[in-house]
PDB file of C-alpha atoms and ligand atoms in Angstrom:
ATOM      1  CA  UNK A   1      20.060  -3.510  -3.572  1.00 47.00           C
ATOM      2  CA  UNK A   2      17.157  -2.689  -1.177  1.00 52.00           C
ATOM      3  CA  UNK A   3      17.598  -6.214   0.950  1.00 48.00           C
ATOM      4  CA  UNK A   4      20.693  -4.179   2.079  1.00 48.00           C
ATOM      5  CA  UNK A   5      18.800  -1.481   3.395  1.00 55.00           C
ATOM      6  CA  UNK A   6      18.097  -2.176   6.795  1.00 56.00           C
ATOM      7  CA  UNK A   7      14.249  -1.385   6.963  1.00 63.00           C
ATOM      8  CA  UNK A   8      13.153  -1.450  10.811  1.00 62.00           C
ATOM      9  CA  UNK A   9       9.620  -2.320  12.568  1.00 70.00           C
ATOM     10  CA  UNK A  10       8.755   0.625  13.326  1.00 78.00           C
ATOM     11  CA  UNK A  11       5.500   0.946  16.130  1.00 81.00           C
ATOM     12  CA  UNK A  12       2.722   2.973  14.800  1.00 80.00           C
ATOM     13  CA  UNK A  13       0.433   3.870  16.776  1.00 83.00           C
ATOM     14  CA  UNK A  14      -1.721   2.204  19.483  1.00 81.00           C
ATOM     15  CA  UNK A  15       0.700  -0.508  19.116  1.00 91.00           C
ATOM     16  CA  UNK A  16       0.432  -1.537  15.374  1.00 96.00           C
ATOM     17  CA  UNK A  17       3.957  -2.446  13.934  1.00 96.00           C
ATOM     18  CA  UNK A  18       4.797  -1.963  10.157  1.00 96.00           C
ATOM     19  CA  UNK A  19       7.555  -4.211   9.215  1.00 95.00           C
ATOM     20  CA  UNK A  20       8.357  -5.295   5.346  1.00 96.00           C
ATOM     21  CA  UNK A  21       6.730  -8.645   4.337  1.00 97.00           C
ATOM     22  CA  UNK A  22       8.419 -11.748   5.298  1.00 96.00           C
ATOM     23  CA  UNK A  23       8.031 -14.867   3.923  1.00 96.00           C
ATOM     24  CA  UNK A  24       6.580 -16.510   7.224  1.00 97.00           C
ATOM     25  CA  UNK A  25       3.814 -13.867   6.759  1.00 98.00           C
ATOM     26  CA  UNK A  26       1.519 -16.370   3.775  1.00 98.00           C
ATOM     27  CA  UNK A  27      -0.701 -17.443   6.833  1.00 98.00           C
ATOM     28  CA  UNK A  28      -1.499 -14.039   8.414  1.00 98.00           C
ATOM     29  CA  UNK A  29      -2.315 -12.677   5.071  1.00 98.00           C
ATOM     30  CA  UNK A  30      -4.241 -15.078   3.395  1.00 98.00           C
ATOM     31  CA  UNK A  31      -6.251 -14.463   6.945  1.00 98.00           C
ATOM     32  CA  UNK A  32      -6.243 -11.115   6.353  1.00 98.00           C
ATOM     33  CA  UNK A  33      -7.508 -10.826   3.155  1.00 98.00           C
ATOM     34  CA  UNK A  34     -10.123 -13.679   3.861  1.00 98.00           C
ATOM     35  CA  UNK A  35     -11.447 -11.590   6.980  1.00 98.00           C
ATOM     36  CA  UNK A  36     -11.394  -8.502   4.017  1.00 98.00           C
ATOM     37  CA  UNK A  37     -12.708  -9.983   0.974  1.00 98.00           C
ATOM     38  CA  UNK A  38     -16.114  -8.872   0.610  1.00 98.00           C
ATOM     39  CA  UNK A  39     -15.055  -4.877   2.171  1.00 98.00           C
ATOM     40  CA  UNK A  40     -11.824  -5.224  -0.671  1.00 98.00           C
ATOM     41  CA  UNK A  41     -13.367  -5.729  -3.786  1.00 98.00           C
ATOM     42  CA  UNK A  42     -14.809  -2.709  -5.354  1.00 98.00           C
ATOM     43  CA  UNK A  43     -11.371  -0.813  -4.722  1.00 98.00           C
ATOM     44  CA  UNK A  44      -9.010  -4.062  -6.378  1.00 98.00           C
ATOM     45  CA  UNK A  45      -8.594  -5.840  -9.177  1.00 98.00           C
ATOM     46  CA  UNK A  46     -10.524  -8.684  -9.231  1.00 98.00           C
ATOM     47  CA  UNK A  47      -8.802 -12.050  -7.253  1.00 98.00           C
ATOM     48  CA  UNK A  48      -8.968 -15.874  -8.115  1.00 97.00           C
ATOM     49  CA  UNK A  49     -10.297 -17.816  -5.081  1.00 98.00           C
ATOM     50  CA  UNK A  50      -6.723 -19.222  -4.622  1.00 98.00           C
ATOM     51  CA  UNK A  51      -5.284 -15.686  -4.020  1.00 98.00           C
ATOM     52  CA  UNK A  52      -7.528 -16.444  -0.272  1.00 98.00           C
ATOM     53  CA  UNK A  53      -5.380 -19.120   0.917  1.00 98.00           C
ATOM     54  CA  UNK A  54      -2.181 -19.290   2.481  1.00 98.00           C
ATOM     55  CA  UNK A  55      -0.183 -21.447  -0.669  1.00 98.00           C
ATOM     56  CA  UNK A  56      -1.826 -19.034  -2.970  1.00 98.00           C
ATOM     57  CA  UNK A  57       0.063 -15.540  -0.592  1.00 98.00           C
ATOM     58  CA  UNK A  58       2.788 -17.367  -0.498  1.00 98.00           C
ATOM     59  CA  UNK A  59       2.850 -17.498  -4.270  1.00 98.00           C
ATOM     60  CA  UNK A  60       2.762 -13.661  -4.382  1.00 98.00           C
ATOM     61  CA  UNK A  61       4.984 -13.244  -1.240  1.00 98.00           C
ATOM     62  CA  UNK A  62       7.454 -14.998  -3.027  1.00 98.00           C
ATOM     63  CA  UNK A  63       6.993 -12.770  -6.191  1.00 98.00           C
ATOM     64  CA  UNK A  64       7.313  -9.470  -4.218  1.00 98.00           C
ATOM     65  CA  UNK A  65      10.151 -11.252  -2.086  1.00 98.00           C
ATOM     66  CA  UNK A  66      11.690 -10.844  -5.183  1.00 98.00           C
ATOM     67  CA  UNK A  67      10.814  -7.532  -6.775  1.00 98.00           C
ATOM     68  CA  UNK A  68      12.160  -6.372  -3.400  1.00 97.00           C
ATOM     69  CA  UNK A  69      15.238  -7.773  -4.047  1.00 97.00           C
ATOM     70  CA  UNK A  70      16.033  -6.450  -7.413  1.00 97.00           C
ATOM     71  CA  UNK A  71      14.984  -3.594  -6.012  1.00 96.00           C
ATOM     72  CA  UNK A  72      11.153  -2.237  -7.911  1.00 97.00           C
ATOM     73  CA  UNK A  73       8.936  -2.673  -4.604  1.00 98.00           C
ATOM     74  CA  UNK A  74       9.118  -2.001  -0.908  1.00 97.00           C
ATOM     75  CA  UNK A  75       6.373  -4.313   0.429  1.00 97.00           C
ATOM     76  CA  UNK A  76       5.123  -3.598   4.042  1.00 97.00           C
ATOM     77  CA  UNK A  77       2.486  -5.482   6.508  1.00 97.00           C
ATOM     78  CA  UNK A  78       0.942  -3.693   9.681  1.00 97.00           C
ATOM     79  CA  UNK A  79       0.506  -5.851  12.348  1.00 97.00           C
ATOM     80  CA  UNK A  80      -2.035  -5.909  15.775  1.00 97.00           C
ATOM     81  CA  UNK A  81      -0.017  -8.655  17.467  1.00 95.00           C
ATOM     82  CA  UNK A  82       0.180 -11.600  15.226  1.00 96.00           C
ATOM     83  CA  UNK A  83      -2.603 -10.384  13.580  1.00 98.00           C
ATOM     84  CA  UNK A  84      -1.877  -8.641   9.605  1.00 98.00           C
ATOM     85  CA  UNK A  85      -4.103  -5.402   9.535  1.00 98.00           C
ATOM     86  CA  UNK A  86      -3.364  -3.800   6.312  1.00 98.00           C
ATOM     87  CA  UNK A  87      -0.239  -3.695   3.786  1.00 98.00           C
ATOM     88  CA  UNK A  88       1.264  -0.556   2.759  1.00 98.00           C
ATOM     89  CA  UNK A  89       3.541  -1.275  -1.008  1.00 98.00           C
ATOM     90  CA  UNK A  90       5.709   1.055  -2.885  1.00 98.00           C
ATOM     91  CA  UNK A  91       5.972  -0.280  -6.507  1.00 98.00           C
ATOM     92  CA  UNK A  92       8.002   0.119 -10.013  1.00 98.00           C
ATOM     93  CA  UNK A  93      10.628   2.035  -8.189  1.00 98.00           C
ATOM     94  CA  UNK A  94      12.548   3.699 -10.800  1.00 98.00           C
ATOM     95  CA  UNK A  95      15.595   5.163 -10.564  1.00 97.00           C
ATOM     96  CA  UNK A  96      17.865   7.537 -12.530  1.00 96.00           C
ATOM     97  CA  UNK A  97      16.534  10.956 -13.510  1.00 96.00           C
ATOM     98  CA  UNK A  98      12.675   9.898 -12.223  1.00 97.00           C
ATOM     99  CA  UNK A  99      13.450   8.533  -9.027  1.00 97.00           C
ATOM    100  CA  UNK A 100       9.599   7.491  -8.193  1.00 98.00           C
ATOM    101  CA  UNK A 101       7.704   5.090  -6.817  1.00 98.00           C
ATOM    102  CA  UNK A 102       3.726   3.793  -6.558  1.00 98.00           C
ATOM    103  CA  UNK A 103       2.233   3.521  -3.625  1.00 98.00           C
ATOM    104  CA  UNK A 104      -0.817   1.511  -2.824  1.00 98.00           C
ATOM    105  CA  UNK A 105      -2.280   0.844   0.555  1.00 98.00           C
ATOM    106  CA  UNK A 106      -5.160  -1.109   2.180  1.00 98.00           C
ATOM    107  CA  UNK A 107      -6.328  -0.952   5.923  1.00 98.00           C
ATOM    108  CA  UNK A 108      -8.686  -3.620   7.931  1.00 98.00           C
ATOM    109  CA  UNK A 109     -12.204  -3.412   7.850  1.00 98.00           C
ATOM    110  CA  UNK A 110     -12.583  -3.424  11.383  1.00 98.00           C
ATOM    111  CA  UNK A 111      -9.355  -1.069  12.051  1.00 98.00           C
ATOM    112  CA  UNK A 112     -10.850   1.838   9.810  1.00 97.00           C
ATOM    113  CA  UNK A 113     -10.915   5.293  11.293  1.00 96.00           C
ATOM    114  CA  UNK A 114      -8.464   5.052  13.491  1.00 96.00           C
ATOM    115  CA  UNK A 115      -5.560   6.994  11.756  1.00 96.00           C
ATOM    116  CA  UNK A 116      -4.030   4.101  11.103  1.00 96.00           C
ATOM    117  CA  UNK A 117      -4.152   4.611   7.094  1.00 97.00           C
ATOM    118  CA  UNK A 118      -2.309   8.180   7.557  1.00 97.00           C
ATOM    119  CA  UNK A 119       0.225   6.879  10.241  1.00 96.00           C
ATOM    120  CA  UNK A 120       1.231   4.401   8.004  1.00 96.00           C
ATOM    121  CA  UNK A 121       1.171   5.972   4.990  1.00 97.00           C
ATOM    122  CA  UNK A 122       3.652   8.747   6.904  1.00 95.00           C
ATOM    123  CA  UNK A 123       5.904   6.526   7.615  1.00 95.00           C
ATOM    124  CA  UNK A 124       6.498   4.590   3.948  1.00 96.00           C
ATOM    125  CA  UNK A 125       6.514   8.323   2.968  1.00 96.00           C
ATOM    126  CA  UNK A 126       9.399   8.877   5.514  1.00 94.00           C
ATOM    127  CA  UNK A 127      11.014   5.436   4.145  1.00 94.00           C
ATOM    128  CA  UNK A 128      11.264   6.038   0.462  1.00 96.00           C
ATOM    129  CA  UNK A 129      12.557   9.447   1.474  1.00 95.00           C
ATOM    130  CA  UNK A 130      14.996   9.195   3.841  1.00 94.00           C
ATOM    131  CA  UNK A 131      16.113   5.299   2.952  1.00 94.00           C
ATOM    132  CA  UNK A 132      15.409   5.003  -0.079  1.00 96.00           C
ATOM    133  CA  UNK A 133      16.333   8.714  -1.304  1.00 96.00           C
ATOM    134  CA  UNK A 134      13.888   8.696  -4.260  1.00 97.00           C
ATOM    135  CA  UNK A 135      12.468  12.277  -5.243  1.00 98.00           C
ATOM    136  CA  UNK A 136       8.389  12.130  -5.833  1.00 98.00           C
ATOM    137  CA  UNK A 137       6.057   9.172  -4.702  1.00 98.00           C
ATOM    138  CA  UNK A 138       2.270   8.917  -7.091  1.00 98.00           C
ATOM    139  CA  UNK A 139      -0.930   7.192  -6.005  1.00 98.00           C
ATOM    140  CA  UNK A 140      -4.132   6.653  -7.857  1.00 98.00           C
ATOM    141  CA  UNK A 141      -7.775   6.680  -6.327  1.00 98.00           C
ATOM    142  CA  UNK A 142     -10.771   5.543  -7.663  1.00 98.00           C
ATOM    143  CA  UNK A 143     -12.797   9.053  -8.101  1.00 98.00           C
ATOM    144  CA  UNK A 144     -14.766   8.233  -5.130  1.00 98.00           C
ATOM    145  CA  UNK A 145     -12.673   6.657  -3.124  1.00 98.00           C
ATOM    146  CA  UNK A 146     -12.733  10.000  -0.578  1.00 98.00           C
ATOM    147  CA  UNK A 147     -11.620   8.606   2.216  1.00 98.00           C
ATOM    148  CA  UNK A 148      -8.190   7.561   0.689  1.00 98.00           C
ATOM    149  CA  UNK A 149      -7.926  10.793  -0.733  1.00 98.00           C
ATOM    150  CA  UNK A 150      -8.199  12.312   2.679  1.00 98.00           C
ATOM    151  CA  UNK A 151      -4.979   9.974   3.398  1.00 98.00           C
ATOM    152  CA  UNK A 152      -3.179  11.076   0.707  1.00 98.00           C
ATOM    153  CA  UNK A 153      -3.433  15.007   1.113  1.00 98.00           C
ATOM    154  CA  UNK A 154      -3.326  14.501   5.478  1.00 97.00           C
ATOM    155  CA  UNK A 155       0.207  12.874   3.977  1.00 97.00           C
ATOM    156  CA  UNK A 156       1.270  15.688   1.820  1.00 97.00           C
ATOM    157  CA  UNK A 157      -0.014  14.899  -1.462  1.00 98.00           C
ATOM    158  CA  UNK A 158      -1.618  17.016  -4.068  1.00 98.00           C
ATOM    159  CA  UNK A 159      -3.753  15.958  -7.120  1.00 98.00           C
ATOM    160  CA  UNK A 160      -2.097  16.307 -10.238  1.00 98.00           C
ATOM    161  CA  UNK A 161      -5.097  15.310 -12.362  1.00 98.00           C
ATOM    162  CA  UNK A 162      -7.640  12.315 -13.887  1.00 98.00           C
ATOM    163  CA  UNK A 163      -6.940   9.534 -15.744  1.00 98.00           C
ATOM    164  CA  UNK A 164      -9.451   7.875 -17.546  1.00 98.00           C
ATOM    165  CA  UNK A 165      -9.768   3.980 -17.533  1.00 98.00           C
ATOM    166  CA  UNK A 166      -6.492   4.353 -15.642  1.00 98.00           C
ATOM    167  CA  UNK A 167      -6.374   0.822 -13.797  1.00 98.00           C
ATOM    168  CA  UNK A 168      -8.774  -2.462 -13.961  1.00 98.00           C
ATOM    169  CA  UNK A 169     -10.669  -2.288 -10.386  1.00 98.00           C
ATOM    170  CA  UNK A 170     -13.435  -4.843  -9.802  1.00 98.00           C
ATOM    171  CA  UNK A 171     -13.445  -5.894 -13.206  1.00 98.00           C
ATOM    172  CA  UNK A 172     -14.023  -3.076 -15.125  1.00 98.00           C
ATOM    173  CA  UNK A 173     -11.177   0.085 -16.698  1.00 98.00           C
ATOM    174  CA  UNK A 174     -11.929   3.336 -14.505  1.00 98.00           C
ATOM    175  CA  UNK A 175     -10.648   6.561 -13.819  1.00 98.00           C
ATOM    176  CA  UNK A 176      -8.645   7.515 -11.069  1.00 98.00           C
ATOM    177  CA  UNK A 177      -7.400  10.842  -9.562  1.00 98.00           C
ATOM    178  CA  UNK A 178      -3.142  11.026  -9.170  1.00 98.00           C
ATOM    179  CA  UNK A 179      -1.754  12.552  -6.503  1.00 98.00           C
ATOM    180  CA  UNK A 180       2.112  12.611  -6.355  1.00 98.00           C
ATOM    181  CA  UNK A 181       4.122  14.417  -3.255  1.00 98.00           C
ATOM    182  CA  UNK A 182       7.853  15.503  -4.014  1.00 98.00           C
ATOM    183  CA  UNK A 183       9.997  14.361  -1.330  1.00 97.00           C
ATOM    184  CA  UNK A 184      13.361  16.443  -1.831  1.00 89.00           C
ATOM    185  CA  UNK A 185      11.040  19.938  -2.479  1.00 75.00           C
ATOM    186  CA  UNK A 186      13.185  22.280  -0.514  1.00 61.00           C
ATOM    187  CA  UNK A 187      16.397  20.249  -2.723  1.00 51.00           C
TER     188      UNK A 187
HETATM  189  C1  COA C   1      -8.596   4.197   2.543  1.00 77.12           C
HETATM  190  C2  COA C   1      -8.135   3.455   3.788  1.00 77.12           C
HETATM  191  C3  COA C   1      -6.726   2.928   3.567  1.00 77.12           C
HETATM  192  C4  COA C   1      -8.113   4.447   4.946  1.00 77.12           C
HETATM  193  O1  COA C   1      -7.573   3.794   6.085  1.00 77.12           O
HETATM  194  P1  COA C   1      -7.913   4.303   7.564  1.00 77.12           P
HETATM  195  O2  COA C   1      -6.981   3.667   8.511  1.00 77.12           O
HETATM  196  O3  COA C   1      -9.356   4.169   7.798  1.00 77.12           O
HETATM  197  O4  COA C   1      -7.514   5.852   7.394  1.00 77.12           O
HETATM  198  P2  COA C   1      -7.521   7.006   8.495  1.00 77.12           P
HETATM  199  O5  COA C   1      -8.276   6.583   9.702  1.00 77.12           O
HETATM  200  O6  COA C   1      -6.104   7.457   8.673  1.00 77.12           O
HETATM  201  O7  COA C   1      -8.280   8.212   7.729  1.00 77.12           O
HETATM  202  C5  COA C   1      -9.390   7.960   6.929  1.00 77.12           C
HETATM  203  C6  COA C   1     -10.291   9.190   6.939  1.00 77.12           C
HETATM  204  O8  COA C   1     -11.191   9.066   5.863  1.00 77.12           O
HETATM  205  C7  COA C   1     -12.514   9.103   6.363  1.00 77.12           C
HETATM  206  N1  COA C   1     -13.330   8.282   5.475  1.00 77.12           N
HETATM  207  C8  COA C   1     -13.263   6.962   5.276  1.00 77.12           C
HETATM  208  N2  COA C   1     -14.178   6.582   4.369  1.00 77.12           N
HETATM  209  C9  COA C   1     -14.814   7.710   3.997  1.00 77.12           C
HETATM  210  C10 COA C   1     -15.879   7.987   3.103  1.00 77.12           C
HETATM  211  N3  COA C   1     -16.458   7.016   2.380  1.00 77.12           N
HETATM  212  N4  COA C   1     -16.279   9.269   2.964  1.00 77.12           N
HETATM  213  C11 COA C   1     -15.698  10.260   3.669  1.00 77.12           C
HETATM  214  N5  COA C   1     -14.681  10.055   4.535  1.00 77.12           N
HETATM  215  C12 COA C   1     -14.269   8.810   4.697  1.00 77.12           C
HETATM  216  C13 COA C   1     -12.410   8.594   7.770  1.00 77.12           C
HETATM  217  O9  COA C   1     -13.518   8.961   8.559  1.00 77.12           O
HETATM  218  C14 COA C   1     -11.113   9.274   8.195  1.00 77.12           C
HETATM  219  O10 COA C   1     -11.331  10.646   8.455  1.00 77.12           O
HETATM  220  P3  COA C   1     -11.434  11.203   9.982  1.00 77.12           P
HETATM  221  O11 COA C   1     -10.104  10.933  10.614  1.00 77.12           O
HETATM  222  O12 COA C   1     -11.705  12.675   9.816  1.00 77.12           O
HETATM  223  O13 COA C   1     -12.557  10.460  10.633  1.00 77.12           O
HETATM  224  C15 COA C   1      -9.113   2.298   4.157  1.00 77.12           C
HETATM  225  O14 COA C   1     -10.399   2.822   4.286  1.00 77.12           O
HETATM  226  C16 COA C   1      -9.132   1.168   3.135  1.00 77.12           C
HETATM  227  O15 COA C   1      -8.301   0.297   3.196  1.00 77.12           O
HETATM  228  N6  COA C   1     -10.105   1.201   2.221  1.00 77.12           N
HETATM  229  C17 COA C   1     -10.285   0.121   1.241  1.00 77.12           C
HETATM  230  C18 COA C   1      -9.089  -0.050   0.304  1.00 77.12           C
HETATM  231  C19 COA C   1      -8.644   1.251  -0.291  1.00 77.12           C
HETATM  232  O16 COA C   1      -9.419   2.133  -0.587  1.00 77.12           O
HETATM  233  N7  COA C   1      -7.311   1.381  -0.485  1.00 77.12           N
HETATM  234  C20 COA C   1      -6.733   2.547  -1.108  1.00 77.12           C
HETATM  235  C21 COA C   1      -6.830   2.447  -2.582  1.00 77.12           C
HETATM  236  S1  COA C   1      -6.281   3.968  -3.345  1.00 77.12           S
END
């Protein structure tokens, strides 16, 4: 369903490109998340050593490849160049009468505080509105994870509570704050 939806590059800002995950990509991320590892680890789940290299992305490229297809996730890579600088995912789409979707987000160590989190976030917001027509979008932060929170509400999100031991983060069950934003409010 959703590899009919003509998703396009889109530019950012100070030239970084958002495009959906391609299978040529395994290189670049592996890279990526190589350059990352160390800065990456106390805000996700905890990675095997082969999840570093390029078979092991294209492994997982393949699964979301796939998800994509069947339409449950919208995967998304920023790129400086050639260069991957972040990924920006919207996961367990669900439609019918919820019409939702996760959204999870990571930006380069050495790109941080540059806006580049909220510009991309803003425009997978845009997406799953205006392409993908769903109604409300939820993401979880770790409770002091502040400066994704300031992400989520420059994006339009509110907090719509705690959850304790809501997701397995560096190895251990901890709470998060949700925030959701409704897409269609004025609907
Ligand atoms: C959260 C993250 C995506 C933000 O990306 P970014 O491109 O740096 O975001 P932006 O530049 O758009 O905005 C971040 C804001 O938070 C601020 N910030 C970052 N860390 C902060 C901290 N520990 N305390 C307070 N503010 C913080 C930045 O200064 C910036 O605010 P400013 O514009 O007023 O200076 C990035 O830091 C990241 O990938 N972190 C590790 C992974 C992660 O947390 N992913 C999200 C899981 S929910």
């Amino acid at each position: 369903m959703l590899t009919d939806l003509q998703l396009p590059a889109a530019t950012l800002i100070h030239g970084i490109r958002l495009a959906v995950l391609d299978s040529a990509d395994a290189r670049a991320l592996a890279a990526a998340y190589q350059r990352n590892r160390a800065y990456l680890a106390p805000w996700e789940p905890l990675r095997e050593d082969a999840f570093f290299t390029p078979a092991g992305q294209r492994f997982v490229i393949e699964s979301k490849l796939a998800l994509h297809g069947a339409g449950s996730e919208v995967p998304f890579v920023l790129f400086d160049g050639e260069r991957i600088i972040g990924t920006v995912t919207l996961t367990g789409i669900v439609r019918g009468p919820f019409l939702s979707a996760n959204l999870g987000y990571w930006i380069d160590e050495q790109y941080a505080g540059r806006g580049i989190g909220t510009a991309a976030v803003a425009a997978v917001v845009d997406t799953a509105h205006r392409r993908l027509g769903l109604h409300r979008i939820q993401a979880a932060t770790l409770v002091h994870n502040t400066g994704s929170q300031l992400v989520l509400q420059r994006s339009g999100f509110g907090r719509i509570g705690l959850a304790p031991q809501y997701l397995k983060i560096a190895g251990s069950w901890q709470d998060h704050l949700l925030f959701q934003r409704i897409l269609d409010a004025s609907m």
